[in-house]
Coordinates of C-alpha atoms in Angstrom, one line a residue:
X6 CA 5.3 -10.1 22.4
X7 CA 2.4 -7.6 21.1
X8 CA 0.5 -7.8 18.3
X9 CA -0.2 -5.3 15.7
X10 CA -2.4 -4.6 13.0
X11 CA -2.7 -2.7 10.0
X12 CA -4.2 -1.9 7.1
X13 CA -3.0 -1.2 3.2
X14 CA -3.4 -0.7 -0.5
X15 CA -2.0 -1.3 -3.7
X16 CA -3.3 1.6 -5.6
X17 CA -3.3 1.8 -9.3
X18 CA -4.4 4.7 -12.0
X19 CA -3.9 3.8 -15.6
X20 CA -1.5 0.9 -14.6
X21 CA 0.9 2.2 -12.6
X22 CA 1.2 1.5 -9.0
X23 CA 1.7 4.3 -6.2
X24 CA 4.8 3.8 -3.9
X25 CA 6.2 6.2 -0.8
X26 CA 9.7 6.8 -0.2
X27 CA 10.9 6.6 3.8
X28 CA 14.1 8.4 5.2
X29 CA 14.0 8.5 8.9
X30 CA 17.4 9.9 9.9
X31 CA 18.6 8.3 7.4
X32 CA 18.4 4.7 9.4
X33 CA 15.0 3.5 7.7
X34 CA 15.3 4.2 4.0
X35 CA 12.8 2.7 1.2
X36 CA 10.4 2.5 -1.3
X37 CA 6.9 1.2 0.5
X38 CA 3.5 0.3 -0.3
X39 CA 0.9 2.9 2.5
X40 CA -0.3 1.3 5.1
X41 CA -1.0 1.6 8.8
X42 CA -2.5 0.9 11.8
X43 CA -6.2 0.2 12.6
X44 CA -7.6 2.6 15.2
X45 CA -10.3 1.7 17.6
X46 CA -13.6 1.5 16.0
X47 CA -12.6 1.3 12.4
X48 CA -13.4 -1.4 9.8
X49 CA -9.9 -2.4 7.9
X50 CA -11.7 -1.4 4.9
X51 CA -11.7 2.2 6.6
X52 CA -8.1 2.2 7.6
X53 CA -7.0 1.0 4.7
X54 CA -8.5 4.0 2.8
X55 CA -7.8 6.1 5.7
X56 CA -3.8 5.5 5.6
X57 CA -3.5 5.8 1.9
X58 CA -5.3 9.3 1.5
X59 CA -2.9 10.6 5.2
X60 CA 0.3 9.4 3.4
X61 CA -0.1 10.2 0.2
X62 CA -3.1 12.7 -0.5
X63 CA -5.0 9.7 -3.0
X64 CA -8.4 9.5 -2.7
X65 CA -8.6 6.2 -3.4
X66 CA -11.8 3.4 -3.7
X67 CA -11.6 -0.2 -3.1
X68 CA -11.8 -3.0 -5.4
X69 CA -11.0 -6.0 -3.7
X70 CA -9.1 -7.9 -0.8
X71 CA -5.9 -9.3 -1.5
X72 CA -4.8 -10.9 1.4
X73 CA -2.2 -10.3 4.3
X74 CA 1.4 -10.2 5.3
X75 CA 2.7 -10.9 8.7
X76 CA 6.3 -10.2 9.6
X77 CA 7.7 -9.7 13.4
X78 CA 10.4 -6.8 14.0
X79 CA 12.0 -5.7 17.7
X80 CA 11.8 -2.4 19.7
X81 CA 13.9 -1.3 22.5
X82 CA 11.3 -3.3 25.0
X83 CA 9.3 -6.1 22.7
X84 CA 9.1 -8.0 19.6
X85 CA 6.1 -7.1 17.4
X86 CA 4.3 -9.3 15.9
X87 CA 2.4 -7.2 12.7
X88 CA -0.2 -8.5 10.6
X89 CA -1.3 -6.4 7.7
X90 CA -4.1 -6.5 5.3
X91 CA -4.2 -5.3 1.8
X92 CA -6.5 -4.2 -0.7
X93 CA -6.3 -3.9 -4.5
X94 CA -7.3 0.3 -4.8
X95 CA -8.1 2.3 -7.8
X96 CA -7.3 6.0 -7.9
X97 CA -8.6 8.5 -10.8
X98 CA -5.8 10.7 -10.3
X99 CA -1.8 10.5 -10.9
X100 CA -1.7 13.2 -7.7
X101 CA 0.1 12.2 -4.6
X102 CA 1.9 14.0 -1.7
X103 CA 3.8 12.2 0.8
X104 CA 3.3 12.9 4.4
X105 CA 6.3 14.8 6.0
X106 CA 5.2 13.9 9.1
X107 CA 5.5 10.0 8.8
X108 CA 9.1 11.0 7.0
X109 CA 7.7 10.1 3.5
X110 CA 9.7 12.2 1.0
X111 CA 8.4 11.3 -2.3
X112 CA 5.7 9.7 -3.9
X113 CA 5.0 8.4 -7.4
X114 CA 3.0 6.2 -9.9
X115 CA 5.3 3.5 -11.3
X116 CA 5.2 0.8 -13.8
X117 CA 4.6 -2.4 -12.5
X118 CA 8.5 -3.9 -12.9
X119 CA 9.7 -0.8 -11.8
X120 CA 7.6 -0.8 -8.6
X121 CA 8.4 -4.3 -7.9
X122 CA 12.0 -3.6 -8.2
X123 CA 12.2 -0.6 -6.1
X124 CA 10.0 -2.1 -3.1
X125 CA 12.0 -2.5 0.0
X126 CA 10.3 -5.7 1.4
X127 CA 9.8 -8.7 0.2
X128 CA 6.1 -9.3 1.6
X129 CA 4.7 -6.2 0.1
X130 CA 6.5 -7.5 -3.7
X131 CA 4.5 -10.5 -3.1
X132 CA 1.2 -8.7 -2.3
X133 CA 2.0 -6.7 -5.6
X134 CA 2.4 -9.5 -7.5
X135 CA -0.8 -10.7 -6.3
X136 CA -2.7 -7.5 -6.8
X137 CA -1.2 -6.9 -10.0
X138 CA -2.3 -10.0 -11.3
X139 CA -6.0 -9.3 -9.8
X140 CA -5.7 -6.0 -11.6
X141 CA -4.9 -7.3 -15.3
X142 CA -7.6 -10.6 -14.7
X143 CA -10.4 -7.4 -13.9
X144 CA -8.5 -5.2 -17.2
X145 CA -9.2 -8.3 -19.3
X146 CA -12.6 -8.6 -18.0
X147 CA -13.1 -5.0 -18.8
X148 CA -14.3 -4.6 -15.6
X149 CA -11.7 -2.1 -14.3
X150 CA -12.9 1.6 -13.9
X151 CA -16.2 0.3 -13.2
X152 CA -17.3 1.5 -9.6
X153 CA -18.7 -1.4 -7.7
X154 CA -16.9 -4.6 -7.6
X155 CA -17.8 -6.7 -4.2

């Protein structure tokens, strides 16, 4: 078994939430949160920023932590144990472009029930629920838009 670890965000300009779409050969097909994987010498804080402005173009700042996800999936030689941590993000911008390379396709802002609907996994609908809900406590609070919050 190996272990894995990565980094994410839910990012969110003027209450929409930003999503990827996947199609690699057509096998792996879905709406996802960006994320990816810590590289030596980086803070999850830093790849968690990192990943979200390679696969989508955002320039994105941190709010807060909103937890993890773990889920286990197989390869050809090994089961993969992946943990993933996620921040609540804040974006000024509705611009994103989805990186070809990593077989993203399209990119949007959506409206919170139409982001939870459309996500592929169940983990990352949970960590949306969670950040969403972090979001609209720090909207009542009028503390959103504000540029430190830790």
């Amino acid at each position: 078994m190996t272990k894995a670890t990565s980094c994410g965000g839910v990012v969110i300009f003027r209450g929409k939430i930003l999503l990827l779409y996947k199609n690699y050969r057509n096998k792996y097909e879905g709406w996802v949160l960006p994320k990816g994987t810590v590289e030596a010498g980086e803070e999850f804080k830093e790849t968690a920023l990192r990943e979200v402005k390679e696969e989508t173009g955002v320039d994105a700042s941190i709010v807060k932590y909103v937890g993890k996800s773990q889920y286990s999936f197989n390869t050809s030689q090994d089961v993969v144990m992946k943990e993933v941590h996620w921040y609540l993000m804040m974006s000024d911008s509705y611009f994103s472009k989805p990186q070809r390379e990593e077989y993203f396709v399209d990119s949007g802002y959506y409206k919170y029930h139409e982001a939870y609907h459309l996500l592929k996994f169940t983990n990352e609908r949970q960590i949306l629920e969670k950040a969403y809900s972090e979001y609209i406590e720090f909207k009542k609070s009028n503390l959103w838009g504000r540029k430190k919050y830790y």
